[in-house]
GROMACS .gro file of C-alpha atoms in nm:
model
  376
    1MET     CA    1  -5.053   2.917  -3.278
    2ILE     CA    2  -4.737   2.753  -3.386
    3THR     CA    3  -4.581   2.602  -3.735
    4PRO     CA    4  -4.526   2.277  -3.822
    5HIS     CA    5  -4.340   2.172  -4.079
    6ILE     CA    6  -4.381   1.879  -4.368
    7PRO     CA    7  -4.137   1.800  -4.621
    8VAL     CA    8  -4.143   1.920  -4.957
    9LEU     CA    9  -3.993   1.744  -5.219
   10GLU     CA   10  -3.889   1.875  -5.570
   11LEU     CA   11  -3.977   1.584  -5.847
   12SER     CA   12  -3.920   1.582  -6.217
   13GLY     CA   13  -3.837   1.351  -6.479
   14SER     CA   14  -4.035   1.009  -6.602
   15PRO     CA   15  -4.291   0.902  -6.436
   16TYR     CA   16  -4.056   0.602  -6.244
   17GLU     CA   17  -3.816   0.882  -6.156
   18ILE     CA   18  -4.065   1.082  -5.991
   19GLY     CA   19  -4.149   0.788  -5.777
   20HIS     CA   20  -3.811   0.656  -5.739
   21ALA     CA   21  -3.693   1.034  -5.598
   22HIS     CA   22  -4.041   1.029  -5.363
   23GLY     CA   23  -3.990   0.697  -5.264
   24SER     CA   24  -3.584   0.771  -5.162
   25SER     CA   25  -3.673   1.106  -5.012
   26LEU     CA   26  -3.927   0.958  -4.764
   27LYS     CA   27  -3.757   0.630  -4.722
   28THR     CA   28  -3.750   0.603  -4.361
   29GLU     CA   29  -4.152   0.729  -4.361
   30ILE     CA   30  -4.271   0.565  -4.621
   31ARG     CA   31  -4.111   0.211  -4.413
   32ALA     CA   32  -4.247   0.323  -4.160
   33PHE     CA   33  -4.594   0.396  -4.240
   34ALA     CA   34  -4.590   0.041  -4.481
   35GLY     CA   35  -4.496  -0.134  -4.160
   36THR     CA   36  -4.782  -0.004  -3.925
   37ILE     CA   37  -5.129   0.028  -4.134
   38ALA     CA   38  -5.197  -0.239  -4.078
   39ASN     CA   39  -5.255  -0.225  -3.697
   40VAL     CA   40  -5.462   0.091  -3.768
   41HIS     CA   41  -5.688  -0.080  -3.998
   42ASP     CA   42  -5.677  -0.392  -3.756
   43VAL     CA   43  -5.777  -0.164  -3.454
   44ASN     CA   44  -6.032   0.014  -3.596
   45ASN     CA   45  -6.195  -0.273  -3.727
   46PRO     CA   46  -6.106  -0.563  -3.468
   47TRP     CA   47  -6.442  -0.762  -3.550
   48PHE     CA   48  -6.258  -0.881  -3.916
   49ASN     CA   49  -5.932  -1.011  -3.790
   50ILE     CA   50  -5.797  -0.828  -4.035
   51GLU     CA   51  -5.437  -0.914  -4.146
   52HIS     CA   52  -5.171  -0.771  -4.376
   53GLU     CA   53  -5.191  -1.048  -4.654
   54ARG     CA   54  -5.586  -0.986  -4.640
   55LEU     CA   55  -5.538  -0.583  -4.709
   56SER     CA   56  -5.272  -0.632  -4.939
   57THR     CA   57  -5.513  -0.936  -5.136
   58PHE     CA   58  -5.787  -0.642  -5.140
   59ALA     CA   59  -5.550  -0.348  -5.279
   60MET     CA   60  -5.388  -0.635  -5.518
   61ARG     CA   61  -5.714  -0.655  -5.689
   62ASN     CA   62  -5.756  -0.329  -5.813
   63ILE     CA   63  -5.451  -0.339  -6.039
   64GLY     CA   64  -5.566  -0.453  -6.354
   65PHE     CA   65  -5.785  -0.132  -6.357
   66LEU     CA   66  -5.486   0.081  -6.269
   67GLU     CA   67  -5.317  -0.036  -6.538
   68ARG     CA   68  -5.519   0.061  -6.772
   69PHE     CA   69  -5.625   0.425  -6.607
   70SER     CA   70  -5.290   0.489  -6.636
   71SER     CA   71  -4.950   0.267  -6.698
   72ASP     CA   72  -4.756   0.599  -6.594
   73LEU     CA   73  -4.892   0.620  -6.236
   74VAL     CA   74  -4.850   0.234  -6.229
   75GLN     CA   75  -4.503   0.356  -6.262
   76GLU     CA   76  -4.477   0.571  -6.059
   77MET     CA   77  -4.557   0.347  -5.774
   78ARG     CA   78  -4.322   0.139  -5.944
   79GLY     CA   79  -4.064   0.366  -5.843
   80ILE     CA   80  -4.151   0.468  -5.485
   81ALA     CA   81  -4.151   0.085  -5.406
   82ASP     CA   82  -3.780   0.053  -5.545
   83GLY     CA   83  -3.695   0.378  -5.385
   84ALA     CA   84  -3.796   0.315  -5.043
   85GLY     CA   85  -3.676  -0.036  -5.064
   86ILE     CA   86  -4.018  -0.204  -5.022
   87ASP     CA   87  -4.244  -0.410  -5.218
   88PHE     CA   88  -4.474  -0.285  -5.496
   89GLU     CA   89  -4.780  -0.493  -5.319
   90ALA     CA   90  -4.719  -0.256  -4.980
   91VAL     CA   91  -4.701   0.105  -5.201
   92LEU     CA   92  -5.059  -0.001  -5.399
   93LEU     CA   93  -5.197  -0.097  -5.054
   94LEU     CA   94  -5.078   0.278  -4.890
   95ASN     CA   95  -5.287   0.399  -5.188
   96THR     CA   96  -5.602   0.229  -5.151
   97PHE     CA   97  -5.633   0.384  -4.743
   98LEU     CA   98  -5.951   0.547  -4.846
   99GLU     CA   99  -6.113   0.230  -5.017
  100LEU     CA  100  -6.020   0.015  -4.685
  101GLU     CA  101  -6.277   0.226  -4.528
  102ASP     CA  102  -6.538   0.028  -4.748
  103LEU     CA  103  -6.457  -0.271  -4.535
  104ARG     CA  104  -6.581  -0.131  -4.231
  105ALA     CA  105  -6.930  -0.102  -4.390
  106PRO     CA  106  -7.107  -0.313  -4.675
  107THR     CA  107  -7.363  -0.553  -4.587
  108LEU     CA  108  -7.333  -0.448  -4.215
  109GLY     CA  109  -7.386  -0.101  -4.217
  110GLY     CA  110  -7.286   0.122  -3.941
  111THR     CA  111  -7.386  -0.122  -3.685
  112LEU     CA  112  -6.984  -0.253  -3.673
  113LEU     CA  113  -6.859   0.094  -3.710
  114ALA     CA  114  -6.666   0.317  -3.450
  115ASN     CA  115  -6.989   0.595  -3.294
  116ARG     CA  116  -6.679   0.842  -3.300
  117LEU     CA  117  -6.635   0.874  -3.682
  118TRP     CA  118  -6.624   1.150  -3.881
  119GLY     CA  119  -6.473   1.301  -4.200
  120CYS     CA  120  -6.342   1.633  -4.412
  121THR     CA  121  -6.518   1.924  -4.511
  122THR     CA  122  -6.526   2.097  -4.806
  123PHE     CA  123  -6.557   2.407  -4.960
  124ASN     CA  124  -6.601   2.562  -5.355
  125VAL     CA  125  -6.639   2.937  -5.392
  126SER     CA  126  -6.752   3.049  -5.726
  127GLY     CA  127  -6.611   3.474  -5.871
  128ARG     CA  128  -6.969   3.540  -5.764
  129ASP     CA  129  -6.931   3.525  -5.365
  130GLY     CA  130  -6.552   3.588  -5.367
  131ARG     CA  131  -6.392   3.889  -5.303
  132GLU     CA  132  -6.310   4.092  -5.603
  133GLY     CA  133  -6.499   3.776  -5.816
  134ARG     CA  134  -6.226   3.532  -5.725
  135SER     CA  135  -6.306   3.144  -5.661
  136PHE     CA  136  -6.156   2.938  -5.406
  137LEU     CA  137  -6.149   2.577  -5.311
  138GLY     CA  138  -6.062   2.445  -5.004
  139GLN     CA  139  -6.086   2.190  -4.716
  140THR     CA  140  -5.997   2.035  -4.369
  141TYR     CA  141  -5.911   1.679  -4.434
  142ASP     CA  142  -6.011   1.494  -4.129
  143MET     CA  143  -5.836   1.101  -4.065
  144GLU     CA  144  -5.714   0.933  -3.772
  145ARG     CA  145  -5.403   1.160  -3.574
  146TYR     CA  146  -5.165   0.907  -3.722
  147TYR     CA  147  -5.180   0.987  -4.032
  148ARG     CA  148  -5.059   1.325  -3.955
  149ASP     CA  149  -4.685   1.192  -3.906
  150PHE     CA  150  -4.666   1.091  -4.275
  151LEU     CA  151  -4.757   1.453  -4.452
  152CYS     CA  152  -4.564   1.596  -4.724
  153LEU     CA  153  -4.603   1.850  -5.005
  154LEU     CA  154  -4.478   1.762  -5.352
  155ARG     CA  155  -4.392   1.989  -5.629
  156VAL     CA  156  -4.481   1.729  -5.913
  157LYS     CA  157  -4.261   1.853  -6.294
  158PRO     CA  158  -4.375   1.573  -6.527
  159ALA     CA  159  -4.185   1.550  -6.841
  160SER     CA  160  -4.534   1.617  -7.061
  161GLY     CA  161  -4.865   1.802  -6.901
  162PRO     CA  162  -4.887   2.074  -6.627
  163GLU     CA  163  -4.650   2.118  -6.292
  164MET     CA  164  -4.855   1.991  -5.951
  165LEU     CA  165  -4.860   2.083  -5.628
  166ILE     CA  166  -4.986   1.800  -5.421
  167VAL     CA  167  -5.051   1.753  -5.079
  168THR     CA  168  -4.992   1.375  -4.966
  169LEU     CA  169  -4.877   1.126  -4.757
  170ALA     CA  170  -4.548   0.923  -4.752
  171GLY     CA  171  -4.552   0.653  -5.083
  172ILE     CA  172  -4.890   0.803  -5.157
  173LEU     CA  173  -4.937   0.950  -5.509
  174GLY     CA  174  -5.199   1.229  -5.373
  175LEU     CA  175  -5.442   1.316  -5.163
  176VAL     CA  176  -5.564   1.684  -5.291
  177GLY     CA  177  -5.392   1.966  -5.473
  178LEU     CA  178  -5.354   2.226  -5.808
  179ASN     CA  179  -5.193   2.256  -6.136
  180SER     CA  180  -5.034   2.509  -6.339
  181ALA     CA  181  -5.341   2.472  -6.558
  182GLY     CA  182  -5.505   2.619  -6.240
  183ILE     CA  183  -5.750   2.302  -6.204
  184CYS     CA  184  -5.787   2.289  -5.821
  185ALA     CA  185  -5.937   1.938  -5.669
  186VAL     CA  186  -6.033   1.847  -5.254
  187ILE     CA  187  -6.248   1.560  -5.178
  188ASN     CA  188  -6.517   1.389  -4.888
  189LYS     CA  189  -6.516   1.052  -4.816
  190ILE     CA  190  -6.866   0.867  -4.867
  191VAL     CA  191  -6.921   0.478  -4.794
  192ALA     CA  192  -7.142   0.343  -5.057
  193THR     CA  193  -7.341   0.039  -5.177
  194ASP     CA  194  -7.146  -0.039  -5.486
  195ALA     CA  195  -6.793  -0.052  -5.369
  196ARG     CA  196  -6.590  -0.310  -5.627
  197PRO     CA  197  -6.241  -0.340  -5.783
  198GLY     CA  198  -6.189  -0.095  -5.989
  199VAL     CA  199  -5.944   0.256  -5.980
  200ILE     CA  200  -5.868   0.399  -5.656
  201TYR     CA  201  -5.877   0.761  -5.515
  202PRO     CA  202  -5.546   0.841  -5.554
  203PHE     CA  203  -5.513   0.779  -5.968
  204VAL     CA  204  -5.856   0.955  -6.012
  205MET     CA  205  -5.731   1.251  -5.814
  206ARG     CA  206  -5.391   1.260  -6.029
  207GLY     CA  207  -5.612   1.246  -6.334
  208VAL     CA  208  -5.743   1.543  -6.256
  209LEU     CA  209  -5.456   1.723  -6.154
  210GLY     CA  210  -5.299   1.631  -6.478
  211SER     CA  211  -5.543   1.744  -6.687
  212GLU     CA  212  -5.496   2.076  -6.885
  213ARG     CA  213  -5.899   2.103  -6.893
  214ILE     CA  214  -6.186   2.148  -6.647
  215GLY     CA  215  -6.354   1.954  -6.835
  216ASP     CA  216  -6.081   1.679  -6.837
  217ALA     CA  217  -6.004   1.664  -6.536
  218LEU     CA  218  -6.406   1.643  -6.488
  219GLY     CA  219  -6.401   1.382  -6.701
  220ASN     CA  220  -6.176   1.153  -6.525
  221VAL     CA  221  -6.405   1.172  -6.213
  222ILE     CA  222  -6.712   1.099  -6.371
  223PHE     CA  223  -6.604   0.878  -6.641
  224SER     CA  224  -6.362   0.645  -6.457
  225PRO     CA  225  -6.425   0.288  -6.310
  226ARG     CA  226  -6.408   0.408  -5.946
  227ALA     CA  227  -6.339   0.125  -5.726
  228SER     CA  228  -6.524   0.345  -5.402
  229GLY     CA  229  -6.753   0.625  -5.350
  230LEU     CA  230  -6.648   0.968  -5.288
  231ASN     CA  231  -6.762   1.345  -5.353
  232TYR     CA  232  -6.499   1.584  -5.555
  233GLN     CA  233  -6.509   1.940  -5.533
  234LEU     CA  234  -6.318   2.106  -5.843
  235SER     CA  235  -6.260   2.451  -5.925
  236SER     CA  236  -6.090   2.643  -6.219
  237PRO     CA  237  -6.058   3.061  -6.313
  238ASP     CA  238  -6.367   2.952  -6.527
  239ALA     CA  239  -6.575   2.667  -6.430
  240ALA     CA  240  -6.669   2.481  -6.064
  241PHE     CA  241  -6.840   2.145  -6.013
  242CYS     CA  242  -6.898   1.953  -5.665
  243VAL     CA  243  -6.982   1.616  -5.807
  244GLU     CA  244  -7.091   1.275  -5.620
  245THR     CA  245  -6.983   0.994  -5.696
  246SER     CA  246  -7.076   0.589  -5.585
  247ALA     CA  247  -6.845   0.342  -5.742
  248THR     CA  248  -7.110   0.269  -6.050
  249ARG     CA  249  -7.267   0.602  -6.078
  250TYR     CA  250  -7.254   0.988  -6.003
  251GLU     CA  251  -7.449   1.319  -5.981
  252ILE     CA  252  -7.321   1.692  -6.044
  253LEU     CA  253  -7.465   1.853  -5.761
  254SER     CA  254  -7.616   2.249  -5.894
  255MET     CA  255  -7.388   2.532  -5.753
  256ASP     CA  256  -7.535   2.856  -5.636
  257GLY     CA  257  -7.235   3.086  -5.588
  258SER     CA  258  -7.054   2.813  -5.345
  259LEU     CA  259  -7.134   2.497  -5.194
  260ALA     CA  260  -6.993   2.298  -4.882
  261HIS     CA  261  -7.019   1.941  -4.889
  262THR     CA  262  -6.892   1.685  -4.601
  263ASN     CA  263  -6.942   1.296  -4.614
  264HIS     CA  264  -7.352   1.182  -4.676
  265TYR     CA  265  -7.494   1.200  -5.021
  266VAL     CA  266  -7.754   1.527  -5.057
  267GLY     CA  267  -7.777   1.442  -5.446
  268SER     CA  268  -8.163   1.266  -5.498
  269THR     CA  269  -7.990   1.021  -5.737
  270MET     CA  270  -7.716   0.928  -5.502
  271ARG     CA  271  -7.915   0.898  -5.141
  272GLN     CA  272  -8.037   0.506  -5.279
  273PHE     CA  273  -7.609   0.431  -5.256
  274GLU     CA  274  -7.536   0.564  -4.946
  275THR     CA  275  -7.438   0.276  -4.684
  276PRO     CA  276  -7.741   0.224  -4.425
  277ASN     CA  277  -7.644   0.390  -4.082
  278TRP     CA  278  -7.223   0.404  -4.189
  279LEU     CA  279  -7.260   0.731  -3.992
  280SER     CA  280  -7.368   0.697  -3.666
  281HIS     CA  281  -7.426   1.065  -3.554
  282GLY     CA  282  -7.554   1.387  -3.710
  283GLY     CA  283  -7.186   1.568  -3.739
  284SER     CA  284  -7.186   1.555  -4.092
  285MET     CA  285  -7.516   1.728  -4.085
  286VAL     CA  286  -7.410   2.010  -3.885
  287ARG     CA  287  -7.099   2.083  -4.062
  288LYS     CA  288  -7.262   2.108  -4.396
  289GLN     CA  289  -7.518   2.346  -4.276
  290VAL     CA  290  -7.294   2.538  -4.057
  291ALA     CA  291  -7.014   2.559  -4.350
  292ASP     CA  292  -7.334   2.631  -4.609
  293ASN     CA  293  -7.465   2.911  -4.339
  294PHE     CA  294  -7.117   3.090  -4.361
  295LEU     CA  295  -7.055   3.101  -4.725
  296ARG     CA  296  -7.393   3.210  -4.756
  297ARG     CA  297  -7.327   3.541  -4.493
  298SER     CA  298  -7.014   3.572  -4.636
  299SER     CA  299  -7.142   3.593  -5.002
  300GLY     CA  300  -6.895   3.890  -5.207
  301ASN     CA  301  -6.678   3.850  -4.927
  302LEU     CA  302  -6.492   3.572  -4.941
  303ASP     CA  303  -6.136   3.528  -4.962
  304PRO     CA  304  -5.849   3.340  -4.823
  305GLU     CA  305  -5.826   3.498  -4.461
  306ARG     CA  306  -6.229   3.454  -4.410
  307LEU     CA  307  -6.236   3.085  -4.531
  308LYS     CA  308  -5.933   3.049  -4.244
  309GLU     CA  309  -6.234   3.133  -3.990
  310LEU     CA  310  -6.476   2.864  -4.181
  311THR     CA  311  -6.184   2.571  -4.086
  312ARG     CA  312  -6.173   2.729  -3.733
  313ASP     CA  313  -6.543   2.645  -3.654
  314HIS     CA  314  -6.583   2.452  -3.335
  315THR     CA  315  -6.987   2.356  -3.332
  316ASN     CA  316  -7.065   2.044  -3.235
  317TYR     CA  317  -6.687   2.020  -3.111
  318PRO     CA  318  -6.496   1.789  -3.119
  319ARG     CA  319  -6.725   1.666  -3.434
  320SER     CA  320  -6.664   2.001  -3.557
  321ILE     CA  321  -6.507   2.128  -3.898
  322CYS     CA  322  -6.203   2.192  -3.715
  323ALA     CA  323  -6.221   1.858  -3.574
  324HIS     CA  324  -6.038   1.689  -3.281
  325GLY     CA  325  -6.055   1.340  -3.137
  326PHE     CA  326  -6.165   1.234  -2.739
  327GLN     CA  327  -5.916   1.258  -2.455
  328ASP     CA  328  -5.919   0.874  -2.444
  329GLU     CA  329  -5.828   0.753  -2.787
  330SER     CA  330  -5.503   0.687  -2.930
  331SER     CA  331  -5.351   0.818  -3.221
  332GLU     CA  332  -5.468   0.487  -3.406
  333VAL     CA  333  -5.827   0.584  -3.377
  334ALA     CA  334  -5.879   0.957  -3.312
  335PHE     CA  335  -6.036   1.146  -3.597
  336GLU     CA  336  -5.889   1.469  -3.633
  337THR     CA  337  -5.809   1.770  -3.882
  338ILE     CA  338  -5.450   1.650  -3.987
  339PHE     CA  339  -5.436   1.948  -4.226
  340ALA     CA  340  -5.638   2.229  -4.370
  341MET     CA  341  -5.547   2.415  -4.720
  342ILE     CA  342  -5.734   2.704  -4.930
  343MET     CA  343  -5.612   2.665  -5.296
  344ASP     CA  344  -5.658   3.006  -5.542
  345PRO     CA  345  -5.705   2.883  -5.919
  346VAL     CA  346  -5.581   3.190  -6.062
  347GLU     CA  347  -5.253   3.287  -5.882
  348ARG     CA  348  -5.212   2.879  -5.855
  349HIS     CA  349  -5.149   2.889  -5.510
  350MET     CA  350  -5.236   2.740  -5.157
  351ASP     CA  351  -5.283   2.797  -4.768
  352LEU     CA  352  -5.175   2.523  -4.614
  353CYS     CA  353  -5.203   2.451  -4.224
  354VAL     CA  354  -5.062   2.117  -4.081
  355GLY     CA  355  -5.262   2.012  -3.781
  356ASN     CA  356  -5.565   2.222  -3.641
  357PRO     CA  357  -5.643   2.507  -3.777
  358CYS     CA  358  -5.728   2.637  -3.418
  359GLN     CA  359  -5.417   2.589  -3.283
  360ASN     CA  360  -5.122   2.620  -3.607
  361HIS     CA  361  -5.058   2.878  -3.908
  362TYR     CA  362  -5.099   2.834  -4.261
  363ILE     CA  363  -4.809   2.830  -4.457
  364ARG     CA  364  -4.813   3.000  -4.869
  365HIS     CA  365  -4.720   2.768  -5.125
  366SER     CA  366  -4.732   2.905  -5.481
  367LEU     CA  367  -4.640   2.694  -5.830
  368GLN     CA  368  -4.509   3.016  -5.928
  369ALA     CA  369  -4.187   2.983  -5.672
  370LYS     CA  370  -4.019   2.739  -5.524
  371SER     CA  371  -3.993   2.915  -5.200
  372SER     CA  372  -4.243   2.914  -4.933
  373ASP     CA  373  -4.408   3.255  -4.780
  374MET     CA  374  -4.561   3.267  -4.448
  375ALA     CA  375  -4.963   3.292  -4.517
  376GLU     CA  376  -5.024   3.466  -4.159
   0.00000   0.00000   0.00000
């Protein structure tokens, strides 16, 4: 196994200062990302003849909702843009990357979707099932291999509010992470039929990670005017939630010890919002069953080392929990696990693996110290 490294940024100050330091530190990566992202969507959506201007217009329709949700995060994006020397609209487009997945599906369903798509697997372990009564939260994060080149880790110390440890892509506010209050969050993409202009996923995630209390984190998920559908798994030292959302509805799933989630709705009230046939194969259903069975079998003995075994599972390969692209695919279309991670809300650390966990080592990153230690 190897240990790929990604940039780790220490960011502090005002929202604009945090963004500017992010943008200037990763200027090369952000400019490359912004300069190639339209091509990735064009390759994956040839039926729509996508142009960069059209994508920017799609992203900018959300700006009023974002200003009302958090003007601070809008200022942080402006700082990223200025630091990287690119337009604000380009940064907003990068941050709208998952909402752009909805362009592949509304009204058209899976008939126009590539039949090789799959996605993330998340797992939420309560103290009842964790070793020594501990809780854990983690996932494999699956996207086109292209995105792996832009991974980074942010240590954010805002002027007020909790410190955050965030896994993200260059120029994007946040994908998943944890904070100094012990709140952790991961996601699964689900394409809902009611996608609309609204608050985009990185804003919701940063709202969660900016919360001092788990109830406030949950409120950021369920009460924001969301733009699209996602499943959010949240954990803290005292409570955990799995919340399926569309743009207009949500359902909090019952957690009986531990729960895995993939890329389809399972809640009885949410099934009606899933875009028909957007999943062109049963891989999501397989991954959920495999992960749930693993959590059930290991109840009482779940810890980071045991959970790393789950992230390496190849059942239904290559559409597996540890996902791999097909050999004939370019990086713009090959869906792979671009990173995997397991977080401990009590100890405030995450074990992070860049790339496929079957091939690469995990590294431990902690909010308790700036240095990182090998996790295995």
